[in-house]
Amino acid sequence: MKKVLFLSIVLGLTACAAKRLNPGAERVMLSNSQPSDNCDFLGEVIGGQGNWWTDDITSTKALVEGSRNDMKNQAHAMGANFVHIQQAEQDTSYLGGGKIGMAGNAFACSNGR
């Protein structure tokens, strides 16, 4: 019983942390501004953090950071270095809600923007 309780606590605490940023993804820039003309569109990325299980115990800061990191990880995997954020929202429509989601377009830019 003690092992189950300990494991539940450990899993609960790790679930509250923001998604990690993959190596290299820190170079991806997120912006509300349009990219410059020297950028090639690579695709859409959708980042999210939070679920019905961990929302009440995850800070808003961790929810936002996790969503941003998720987008950067996806963009980096596509070869992008710039993401134009199209949409960011918080879903509180379900019981105990609090999920952060972001969508954007990923670009490979010769000057980083």
mmCIF file with all atom_site columns, N, CA and C in Angstrom, residues 6-71:
data_model
loop_
_atom_site.group_PDB
_atom_site.id
_atom_site.type_symbol
_atom_site.label_atom_id
_atom_site.label_alt_id
_atom_site.label_comp_id
_atom_site.label_asym_id
_atom_site.label_entity_id
_atom_site.label_seq_id
_atom_site.pdbx_PDB_ins_code
_atom_site.Cartn_x
_atom_site.Cartn_y
_atom_site.Cartn_z
_atom_site.occupancy
_atom_site.B_iso_or_equiv
_atom_site.pdbx_formal_charge
_atom_site.auth_seq_id
_atom_site.auth_comp_id
_atom_site.auth_asym_id
_atom_site.auth_atom_id
_atom_site.pdbx_PDB_model_num
ATOM 1   N N  . PHE A 1 6  ? 3.227  6.047  -2.716  1.00 0.00 ? 6  PHE A N  1
ATOM 2   C CA . PHE A 1 6  ? 4.458  6.727  -3.127  1.00 0.00 ? 6  PHE A CA 1
ATOM 3   C C  . PHE A 1 6  ? 4.494  6.900  -4.644  1.00 0.00 ? 6  PHE A C  1
ATOM 4   N N  . LEU A 1 7  ? 4.172  5.838  -5.369  1.00 0.00 ? 7  LEU A N  1
ATOM 5   C CA . LEU A 1 7  ? 4.164  5.898  -6.826  1.00 0.00 ? 7  LEU A CA 1
ATOM 6   C C  . LEU A 1 7  ? 3.129  6.904  -7.328  1.00 0.00 ? 7  LEU A C  1
ATOM 7   N N  . SER A 1 8  ? 1.972  6.955  -6.713  1.00 0.00 ? 8  SER A N  1
ATOM 8   C CA . SER A 1 8  ? 0.936  7.913  -7.093  1.00 0.00 ? 8  SER A CA 1
ATOM 9   C C  . SER A 1 8  ? 1.398  9.345  -6.883  1.00 0.00 ? 8  SER A C  1
ATOM 10  N N  . ILE A 1 9  ? 2.064  9.598  -5.783  1.00 0.00 ? 9  ILE A N  1
ATOM 11  C CA . ILE A 1 9  ? 2.577  10.938 -5.493  1.00 0.00 ? 9  ILE A CA 1
ATOM 12  C C  . ILE A 1 9  ? 3.637  11.334 -6.510  1.00 0.00 ? 9  ILE A C  1
ATOM 13  N N  . VAL A 1 10 ? 4.568  10.440 -6.786  1.00 0.00 ? 10 VAL A N  1
ATOM 14  C CA . VAL A 1 10 ? 5.642  10.731 -7.750  1.00 0.00 ? 10 VAL A CA 1
ATOM 15  C C  . VAL A 1 10 ? 5.056  10.998 -9.128  1.00 0.00 ? 10 VAL A C  1
ATOM 16  N N  . LEU A 1 11 ? 4.147  10.163 -9.579  1.00 0.00 ? 11 LEU A N  1
ATOM 17  C CA . LEU A 1 11 ? 3.524  10.363 -10.886 1.00 0.00 ? 11 LEU A CA 1
ATOM 18  C C  . LEU A 1 11 ? 2.720  11.652 -10.923 1.00 0.00 ? 11 LEU A C  1
ATOM 19  N N  . GLY A 1 12 ? 2.032  11.961 -9.860  1.00 0.00 ? 12 GLY A N  1
ATOM 20  C CA . GLY A 1 12 ? 1.255  13.196 -9.790  1.00 0.00 ? 12 GLY A CA 1
ATOM 21  C C  . GLY A 1 12 ? 2.127  14.426 -9.874  1.00 0.00 ? 12 GLY A C  1
ATOM 22  N N  . LEU A 1 13 ? 3.249  14.424 -9.187  1.00 0.00 ? 13 LEU A N  1
ATOM 23  C CA . LEU A 1 13 ? 4.143  15.577 -9.204  1.00 0.00 ? 13 LEU A CA 1
ATOM 24  C C  . LEU A 1 13 ? 4.806  15.762 -10.556 1.00 0.00 ? 13 LEU A C  1
ATOM 25  N N  . THR A 1 14 ? 5.200  14.671 -11.210 1.00 0.00 ? 14 THR A N  1
ATOM 26  C CA . THR A 1 14 ? 5.827  14.804 -12.521 1.00 0.00 ? 14 THR A CA 1
ATOM 27  C C  . THR A 1 14 ? 4.814  15.223 -13.572 1.00 0.00 ? 14 THR A C  1
ATOM 28  N N  . ALA A 1 15 ? 3.562  14.878 -13.398 1.00 0.00 ? 15 ALA A N  1
ATOM 29  C CA . ALA A 1 15 ? 2.522  15.268 -14.346 1.00 0.00 ? 15 ALA A CA 1
ATOM 30  C C  . ALA A 1 15 ? 2.252  16.767 -14.280 1.00 0.00 ? 15 ALA A C  1
ATOM 31  N N  . CYS A 1 16 ? 2.616  17.428 -13.185 1.00 0.00 ? 16 CYS A N  1
ATOM 32  C CA . CYS A 1 16 ? 2.365  18.854 -13.008 1.00 0.00 ? 16 CYS A CA 1
ATOM 33  C C  . CYS A 1 16 ? 3.413  19.719 -13.702 1.00 0.00 ? 16 CYS A C  1
ATOM 34  N N  . ALA A 1 17 ? 4.518  19.130 -14.094 1.00 0.00 ? 17 ALA A N  1
ATOM 35  C CA . ALA A 1 17 ? 5.600  19.884 -14.707 1.00 0.00 ? 17 ALA A CA 1
ATOM 36  C C  . ALA A 1 17 ? 5.299  20.167 -16.173 1.00 0.00 ? 17 ALA A C  1
ATOM 37  N N  . ALA A 1 18 ? 5.876  21.245 -16.671 1.00 0.00 ? 18 ALA A N  1
ATOM 38  C CA . ALA A 1 18 ? 5.730  21.583 -18.087 1.00 0.00 ? 18 ALA A CA 1
ATOM 39  C C  . ALA A 1 18 ? 6.454  20.547 -18.939 1.00 0.00 ? 18 ALA A C  1
ATOM 40  N N  . LYS A 1 19 ? 5.936  20.343 -20.155 1.00 0.00 ? 19 LYS A N  1
ATOM 41  C CA . LYS A 1 19 ? 6.619  19.451 -21.096 1.00 0.00 ? 19 LYS A CA 1
ATOM 42  C C  . LYS A 1 19 ? 8.024  19.976 -21.318 1.00 0.00 ? 19 LYS A C  1
ATOM 43  N N  . ARG A 1 20 ? 8.959  19.062 -21.443 1.00 0.00 ? 20 ARG A N  1
ATOM 44  C CA . ARG A 1 20 ? 10.361 19.459 -21.614 1.00 0.00 ? 20 ARG A CA 1
ATOM 45  C C  . ARG A 1 20 ? 10.639 19.920 -23.036 1.00 0.00 ? 20 ARG A C  1
ATOM 46  N N  . LEU A 1 21 ? 11.630 20.773 -23.144 1.00 0.00 ? 21 LEU A N  1
ATOM 47  C CA . LEU A 1 21 ? 12.090 21.268 -24.436 1.00 0.00 ? 21 LEU A CA 1
ATOM 48  C C  . LEU A 1 21 ? 13.187 20.337 -24.933 1.00 0.00 ? 21 LEU A C  1
ATOM 49  N N  . ASN A 1 22 ? 13.031 19.815 -26.134 1.00 0.00 ? 22 ASN A N  1
ATOM 50  C CA . ASN A 1 22 ? 14.037 18.925 -26.712 1.00 0.00 ? 22 ASN A CA 1
ATOM 51  C C  . ASN A 1 22 ? 15.291 19.705 -27.085 1.00 0.00 ? 22 ASN A C  1
ATOM 52  N N  . PRO A 1 23 ? 16.461 19.062 -27.079 1.00 0.00 ? 23 PRO A N  1
ATOM 53  C CA . PRO A 1 23 ? 17.694 19.742 -27.478 1.00 0.00 ? 23 PRO A CA 1
ATOM 54  C C  . PRO A 1 23 ? 17.565 20.335 -28.887 1.00 0.00 ? 23 PRO A C  1
ATOM 55  N N  . GLY A 1 24 ? 17.950 21.575 -29.026 1.00 0.00 ? 24 GLY A N  1
ATOM 56  C CA . GLY A 1 24 ? 17.888 22.274 -30.301 1.00 0.00 ? 24 GLY A CA 1
ATOM 57  C C  . GLY A 1 24 ? 16.610 23.074 -30.478 1.00 0.00 ? 24 GLY A C  1
ATOM 58  N N  . ALA A 1 25 ? 15.537 22.665 -29.820 1.00 0.00 ? 25 ALA A N  1
ATOM 59  C CA . ALA A 1 25 ? 14.252 23.348 -29.975 1.00 0.00 ? 25 ALA A CA 1
ATOM 60  C C  . ALA A 1 25 ? 14.253 24.733 -29.326 1.00 0.00 ? 25 ALA A C  1
ATOM 61  N N  . GLU A 1 26 ? 15.223 25.004 -28.463 1.00 0.00 ? 26 GLU A N  1
ATOM 62  C CA . GLU A 1 26 ? 15.297 26.325 -27.837 1.00 0.00 ? 26 GLU A CA 1
ATOM 63  C C  . GLU A 1 26 ? 15.605 27.413 -28.867 1.00 0.00 ? 26 GLU A C  1
ATOM 64  N N  . ARG A 1 27 ? 16.089 27.030 -30.039 1.00 0.00 ? 27 ARG A N  1
ATOM 65  C CA . ARG A 1 27 ? 16.407 27.998 -31.096 1.00 0.00 ? 27 ARG A CA 1
ATOM 66  C C  . ARG A 1 27 ? 15.186 28.387 -31.930 1.00 0.00 ? 27 ARG A C  1
ATOM 67  N N  . VAL A 1 28 ? 14.044 27.729 -31.706 1.00 0.00 ? 28 VAL A N  1
ATOM 68  C CA . VAL A 1 28 ? 12.819 28.056 -32.441 1.00 0.00 ? 28 VAL A CA 1
ATOM 69  C C  . VAL A 1 28 ? 12.182 29.280 -31.805 1.00 0.00 ? 28 VAL A C  1
ATOM 70  N N  . MET A 1 29 ? 11.892 30.273 -32.633 1.00 0.00 ? 29 MET A N  1
ATOM 71  C CA . MET A 1 29 ? 11.278 31.511 -32.141 1.00 0.00 ? 29 MET A CA 1
ATOM 72  C C  . MET A 1 29 ? 9.767  31.439 -32.336 1.00 0.00 ? 29 MET A C  1
ATOM 73  N N  . LEU A 1 30 ? 9.024  31.772 -31.301 1.00 0.00 ? 30 LEU A N  1
ATOM 74  C CA . LEU A 1 30 ? 7.563  31.874 -31.382 1.00 0.00 ? 30 LEU A CA 1
ATOM 75  C C  . LEU A 1 30 ? 7.198  33.355 -31.421 1.00 0.00 ? 30 LEU A C  1
ATOM 76  N N  . SER A 1 31 ? 6.262  33.717 -32.303 1.00 0.00 ? 31 SER A N  1
ATOM 77  C CA . SER A 1 31 ? 5.899  35.125 -32.420 1.00 0.00 ? 31 SER A CA 1
ATOM 78  C C  . SER A 1 31 ? 4.470  35.268 -32.911 1.00 0.00 ? 31 SER A C  1
ATOM 79  N N  . ASN A 1 32 ? 3.845  36.380 -32.530 1.00 0.00 ? 32 ASN A N  1
ATOM 80  C CA . ASN A 1 32 ? 2.532  36.742 -33.065 1.00 0.00 ? 32 ASN A CA 1
ATOM 81  C C  . ASN A 1 32 ? 2.671  37.495 -34.385 1.00 0.00 ? 32 ASN A C  1
ATOM 82  N N  . SER A 1 33 ? 3.903  37.869 -34.724 1.00 0.00 ? 33 SER A N  1
ATOM 83  C CA . SER A 1 33 ? 4.172  38.608 -35.959 1.00 0.00 ? 33 SER A CA 1
ATOM 84  C C  . SER A 1 33 ? 4.311  37.660 -37.145 1.00 0.00 ? 33 SER A C  1
ATOM 85  N N  . GLN A 1 34 ? 3.984  38.179 -38.318 1.00 0.00 ? 34 GLN A N  1
ATOM 86  C CA . GLN A 1 34 ? 4.167  37.415 -39.551 1.00 0.00 ? 34 GLN A CA 1
ATOM 87  C C  . GLN A 1 34 ? 5.663  37.206 -39.804 1.00 0.00 ? 34 GLN A C  1
ATOM 88  N N  . PRO A 1 35 ? 6.030  36.068 -40.392 1.00 0.00 ? 35 PRO A N  1
ATOM 89  C CA . PRO A 1 35 ? 7.438  35.864 -40.742 1.00 0.00 ? 35 PRO A CA 1
ATOM 90  C C  . PRO A 1 35 ? 7.825  36.748 -41.932 1.00 0.00 ? 35 PRO A C  1
ATOM 91  N N  . SER A 1 36 ? 9.115  36.919 -42.122 1.00 0.00 ? 36 SER A N  1
ATOM 92  C CA . SER A 1 36 ? 9.578  37.726 -43.254 1.00 0.00 ? 36 SER A CA 1
ATOM 93  C C  . SER A 1 36 ? 9.410  36.945 -44.557 1.00 0.00 ? 36 SER A C  1
ATOM 94  N N  . ASP A 1 37 ? 9.702  37.602 -45.666 1.00 0.00 ? 37 ASP A N  1
ATOM 95  C CA . ASP A 1 37 ? 9.519  36.988 -46.983 1.00 0.00 ? 37 ASP A CA 1
ATOM 96  C C  . ASP A 1 37 ? 10.510 35.865 -47.277 1.00 0.00 ? 37 ASP A C  1
ATOM 97  N N  . ASN A 1 38 ? 11.599 35.807 -46.527 1.00 0.00 ? 38 ASN A N  1
ATOM 98  C CA . ASN A 1 38 ? 12.607 34.779 -46.795 1.00 0.00 ? 38 ASN A CA 1
ATOM 99  C C  . ASN A 1 38 ? 12.386 33.520 -45.951 1.00 0.00 ? 38 ASN A C  1
ATOM 100 N N  . CYS A 1 39 ? 11.124 33.192 -45.718 1.00 0.00 ? 39 CYS A N  1
ATOM 101 C CA . CYS A 1 39 ? 10.763 32.019 -44.926 1.00 0.00 ? 39 CYS A CA 1
ATOM 102 C C  . CYS A 1 39 ? 9.931  31.055 -45.768 1.00 0.00 ? 39 CYS A C  1
ATOM 103 N N  . ASP A 1 40 ? 10.173 29.779 -45.571 1.00 0.00 ? 40 ASP A N  1
ATOM 104 C CA . ASP A 1 40 ? 9.410  28.741 -46.258 1.00 0.00 ? 40 ASP A CA 1
ATOM 105 C C  . ASP A 1 40 ? 8.472  28.063 -45.263 1.00 0.00 ? 40 ASP A C  1
ATOM 106 N N  . PHE A 1 41 ? 7.195  27.992 -45.637 1.00 0.00 ? 41 PHE A N  1
ATOM 107 C CA . PHE A 1 41 ? 6.190  27.338 -44.805 1.00 0.00 ? 41 PHE A CA 1
ATOM 108 C C  . PHE A 1 41 ? 6.443  25.838 -44.793 1.00 0.00 ? 41 PHE A C  1
ATOM 109 N N  . LEU A 1 42 ? 6.467  25.238 -43.590 1.00 0.00 ? 42 LEU A N  1
ATOM 110 C CA . LEU A 1 42 ? 6.705  23.800 -43.458 1.00 0.00 ? 42 LEU A CA 1
ATOM 111 C C  . LEU A 1 42 ? 5.480  23.036 -42.981 1.00 0.00 ? 42 LEU A C  1
ATOM 112 N N  . GLY A 1 43 ? 4.564  23.700 -42.288 1.00 0.00 ? 43 GLY A N  1
ATOM 113 C CA . GLY A 1 43 ? 3.374  23.016 -41.807 1.00 0.00 ? 43 GLY A CA 1
ATOM 114 C C  . GLY A 1 43 ? 2.845  23.635 -40.535 1.00 0.00 ? 43 GLY A C  1
ATOM 115 N N  . GLU A 1 44 ? 1.753  23.057 -40.063 1.00 0.00 ? 44 GLU A N  1
ATOM 116 C CA . GLU A 1 44 ? 1.099  23.539 -38.851 1.00 0.00 ? 44 GLU A CA 1
ATOM 117 C C  . GLU A 1 44 ? 1.593  22.751 -37.642 1.00 0.00 ? 44 GLU A C  1
ATOM 118 N N  . VAL A 1 45 ? 1.705  23.434 -36.518 1.00 0.00 ? 45 VAL A N  1
ATOM 119 C CA . VAL A 1 45 ? 2.036  22.780 -35.254 1.00 0.00 ? 45 VAL A CA 1
ATOM 120 C C  . VAL A 1 45 ? 0.974  23.135 -34.229 1.00 0.00 ? 45 VAL A C  1
ATOM 121 N N  . ILE A 1 46 ? 0.636  22.178 -33.405 1.00 0.00 ? 46 ILE A N  1
ATOM 122 C CA . ILE A 1 46 ? -0.358 22.381 -32.354 1.00 0.00 ? 46 ILE A CA 1
ATOM 123 C C  . ILE A 1 46 ? 0.250  21.909 -31.045 1.00 0.00 ? 46 ILE A C  1
ATOM 124 N N  . GLY A 1 47 ? 0.379  22.823 -30.106 1.00 0.00 ? 47 GLY A N  1
ATOM 125 C CA . GLY A 1 47 ? 0.961  22.493 -28.807 1.00 0.00 ? 47 GLY A CA 1
ATOM 126 C C  . GLY A 1 47 ? -0.090 22.511 -27.722 1.00 0.00 ? 47 GLY A C  1
ATOM 127 N N  . GLY A 1 48 ? 0.073  21.650 -26.762 1.00 0.00 ? 48 GLY A N  1
ATOM 128 C CA . GLY A 1 48 ? -0.884 21.612 -25.661 1.00 0.00 ? 48 GLY A CA 1
ATOM 129 C C  . GLY A 1 48 ? -0.271 21.080 -24.390 1.00 0.00 ? 48 GLY A C  1
ATOM 130 N N  . GLN A 1 49 ? -0.876 21.434 -23.289 1.00 0.00 ? 49 GLN A N  1
ATOM 131 C CA . GLN A 1 49 ? -0.453 20.967 -21.968 1.00 0.00 ? 49 GLN A CA 1
ATOM 132 C C  . GLN A 1 49 ? -1.681 20.948 -21.082 1.00 0.00 ? 49 GLN A C  1
ATOM 133 N N  . GLY A 1 50 ? -1.813 19.900 -20.327 1.00 0.00 ? 50 GLY A N  1
ATOM 134 C CA . GLY A 1 50 ? -2.910 19.807 -19.371 1.00 0.00 ? 50 GLY A CA 1
ATOM 135 C C  . GLY A 1 50 ? -3.930 18.770 -19.775 1.00 0.00 ? 50 GLY A C  1
ATOM 136 N N  . ASN A 1 51 ? -4.593 18.233 -18.778 1.00 0.00 ? 51 ASN A N  1
ATOM 137 C CA . ASN A 1 51 ? -5.669 17.278 -18.995 1.00 0.00 ? 51 ASN A CA 1
ATOM 138 C C  . ASN A 1 51 ? -6.545 17.259 -17.750 1.00 0.00 ? 51 ASN A C  1
ATOM 139 N N  . TRP A 1 52 ? -7.621 16.533 -17.802 1.00 0.00 ? 52 TRP A N  1
ATOM 140 C CA . TRP A 1 52 ? -8.576 16.517 -16.689 1.00 0.00 ? 52 TRP A CA 1
ATOM 141 C C  . TRP A 1 52 ? -7.965 15.996 -15.400 1.00 0.00 ? 52 TRP A C  1
ATOM 142 N N  . TRP A 1 53 ? -6.910 15.210 -15.474 1.00 0.00 ? 53 TRP A N  1
ATOM 143 C CA . TRP A 1 53 ? -6.308 14.587 -14.299 1.00 0.00 ? 53 TRP A CA 1
ATOM 144 C C  . TRP A 1 53 ? -5.388 15.539 -13.547 1.00 0.00 ? 53 TRP A C  1
ATOM 145 N N  . THR A 1 54 ? -4.640 16.388 -14.271 1.00 0.00 ? 54 THR A N  1
ATOM 146 C CA . THR A 1 54 ? -3.607 17.205 -13.632 1.00 0.00 ? 54 THR A CA 1
ATOM 147 C C  . THR A 1 54 ? -3.910 18.700 -13.599 1.00 0.00 ? 54 THR A C  1
ATOM 148 N N  . ASP A 1 55 ? -4.989 19.132 -14.229 1.00 0.00 ? 55 ASP A N  1
ATOM 149 C CA . ASP A 1 55 ? -5.252 20.570 -14.344 1.00 0.00 ? 55 ASP A CA 1
ATOM 150 C C  . ASP A 1 55 ? -5.307 21.319 -13.027 1.00 0.00 ? 55 ASP A C  1
ATOM 151 N N  . ASP A 1 56 ? -5.973 20.747 -12.056 1.00 0.00 ? 56 ASP A N  1
ATOM 152 C CA . ASP A 1 56 ? -6.150 21.458 -10.787 1.00 0.00 ? 56 ASP A CA 1
ATOM 153 C C  . ASP A 1 56 ? -4.846 21.643 -10.017 1.00 0.00 ? 56 ASP A C  1
ATOM 154 N N  . ILE A 1 57 ? -3.850 20.836 -10.310 1.00 0.00 ? 57 ILE A N  1
ATOM 155 C CA . ILE A 1 57 ? -2.599 20.919 -9.562  1.00 0.00 ? 57 ILE A CA 1
ATOM 156 C C  . ILE A 1 57 ? -1.435 21.424 -10.408 1.00 0.00 ? 57 ILE A C  1
ATOM 157 N N  . THR A 1 58 ? -1.712 21.841 -11.647 1.00 0.00 ? 58 THR A N  1
ATOM 158 C CA . THR A 1 58 ? -0.676 22.383 -12.521 1.00 0.00 ? 58 THR A CA 1
ATOM 159 C C  . THR A 1 58 ? -0.853 23.893 -12.615 1.00 0.00 ? 58 THR A C  1
ATOM 160 N N  . SER A 1 59 ? 0.231  24.624 -12.418 1.00 0.00 ? 59 SER A N  1
ATOM 161 C CA . SER A 1 59 ? 0.147  26.086 -12.470 1.00 0.00 ? 59 SER A CA 1
ATOM 162 C C  . SER A 1 59 ? -0.110 26.558 -13.898 1.00 0.00 ? 59 SER A C  1
ATOM 163 N N  . THR A 1 60 ? -0.693 27.736 -14.016 1.00 0.00 ? 60 THR A N  1
ATOM 164 C CA . THR A 1 60 ? -0.929 28.330 -15.333 1.00 0.00 ? 60 THR A CA 1
ATOM 165 C C  . THR A 1 60 ? 0.395  28.527 -16.052 1.00 0.00 ? 60 THR A C  1
ATOM 166 N N  . LYS A 1 61 ? 1.420  28.911 -15.321 1.00 0.00 ? 61 LYS A N  1
ATOM 167 C CA . LYS A 1 61 ? 2.747  29.101 -15.917 1.00 0.00 ? 61 LYS A CA 1
ATOM 168 C C  . LYS A 1 61 ? 3.239  27.802 -16.554 1.00 0.00 ? 61 LYS A C  1
ATOM 169 N N  . ALA A 1 62 ? 3.089  26.680 -15.853 1.00 0.00 ? 62 ALA A N  1
ATOM 170 C CA . ALA A 1 62 ? 3.528  25.393 -16.396 1.00 0.00 ? 62 ALA A CA 1
ATOM 171 C C  . ALA A 1 62 ? 2.682  24.983 -17.596 1.00 0.00 ? 62 ALA A C  1
ATOM 172 N N  . LEU A 1 63 ? 1.379  25.292 -17.568 1.00 0.00 ? 63 LEU A N  1
ATOM 173 C CA . LEU A 1 63 ? 0.506  24.983 -18.703 1.00 0.00 ? 63 LEU A CA 1
ATOM 174 C C  . LEU A 1 63 ? 0.944  25.751 -19.952 1.00 0.00 ? 63 LEU A C  1
ATOM 175 N N  . VAL A 1 64 ? 1.224  27.038 -19.797 1.00 0.00 ? 64 VAL A N  1
ATOM 176 C CA . VAL A 1 64 ? 1.645  27.869 -20.930 1.00 0.00 ? 64 VAL A CA 1
ATOM 177 C C  . VAL A 1 64 ? 3.025  27.436 -21.408 1.00 0.00 ? 64 VAL A C  1
ATOM 178 N N  . GLU A 1 65 ? 3.967  27.247 -20.486 1.00 0.00 ? 65 GLU A N  1
ATOM 179 C CA . GLU A 1 65 ? 5.319  26.840 -20.857 1.00 0.00 ? 65 GLU A CA 1
ATOM 180 C C  . GLU A 1 65 ? 5.301  25.485 -21.570 1.00 0.00 ? 65 GLU A C  1
ATOM 181 N N  . GLY A 1 66 ? 4.513  24.551 -21.077 1.00 0.00 ? 66 GLY A N  1
ATOM 182 C CA . GLY A 1 66 ? 4.414  23.235 -21.705 1.00 0.00 ? 66 GLY A CA 1
ATOM 183 C C  . GLY A 1 66 ? 3.849  23.310 -23.108 1.00 0.00 ? 66 GLY A C  1
ATOM 184 N N  . SER A 1 67 ? 2.849  24.156 -23.326 1.00 0.00 ? 67 SER A N  1
ATOM 185 C CA . SER A 1 67 ? 2.277  24.338 -24.664 1.00 0.00 ? 67 SER A CA 1
ATOM 186 C C  . SER A 1 67 ? 3.300  24.937 -25.624 1.00 0.00 ? 67 SER A C  1
ATOM 187 N N  . ARG A 1 68 ? 4.018  25.935 -25.147 1.00 0.00 ? 68 ARG A N  1
ATOM 188 C CA . ARG A 1 68 ? 5.057  26.567 -25.973 1.00 0.00 ? 68 ARG A CA 1
ATOM 189 C C  . ARG A 1 68 ? 6.160  25.559 -26.304 1.00 0.00 ? 68 ARG A C  1
ATOM 190 N N  . ASN A 1 69 ? 6.593  24.802 -25.305 1.00 0.00 ? 69 ASN A N  1
ATOM 191 C CA . ASN A 1 69 ? 7.641  23.805 -25.540 1.00 0.00 ? 69 ASN A CA 1
ATOM 192 C C  . ASN A 1 69 ? 7.179  22.736 -26.521 1.00 0.00 ? 69 ASN A C  1
ATOM 193 N N  . ASP A 1 70 ? 5.917  22.328 -26.414 1.00 0.00 ? 70 ASP A N  1
ATOM 194 C CA . ASP A 1 70 ? 5.360  21.336 -27.326 1.00 0.00 ? 70 ASP A CA 1
ATOM 195 C C  . ASP A 1 70 ? 5.416  21.847 -28.764 1.00 0.00 ? 70 ASP A C  1
ATOM 196 N N  . MET A 1 71 ? 5.031  23.101 -28.975 1.00 0.00 ? 71 MET A N  1
ATOM 197 C CA . MET A 1 71 ? 5.081  23.691 -30.317 1.00 0.00 ? 71 MET A CA 1
ATOM 198 C C  . MET A 1 71 ? 6.513  23.782 -30.829 1.00 0.00 ? 71 MET A C  1
#
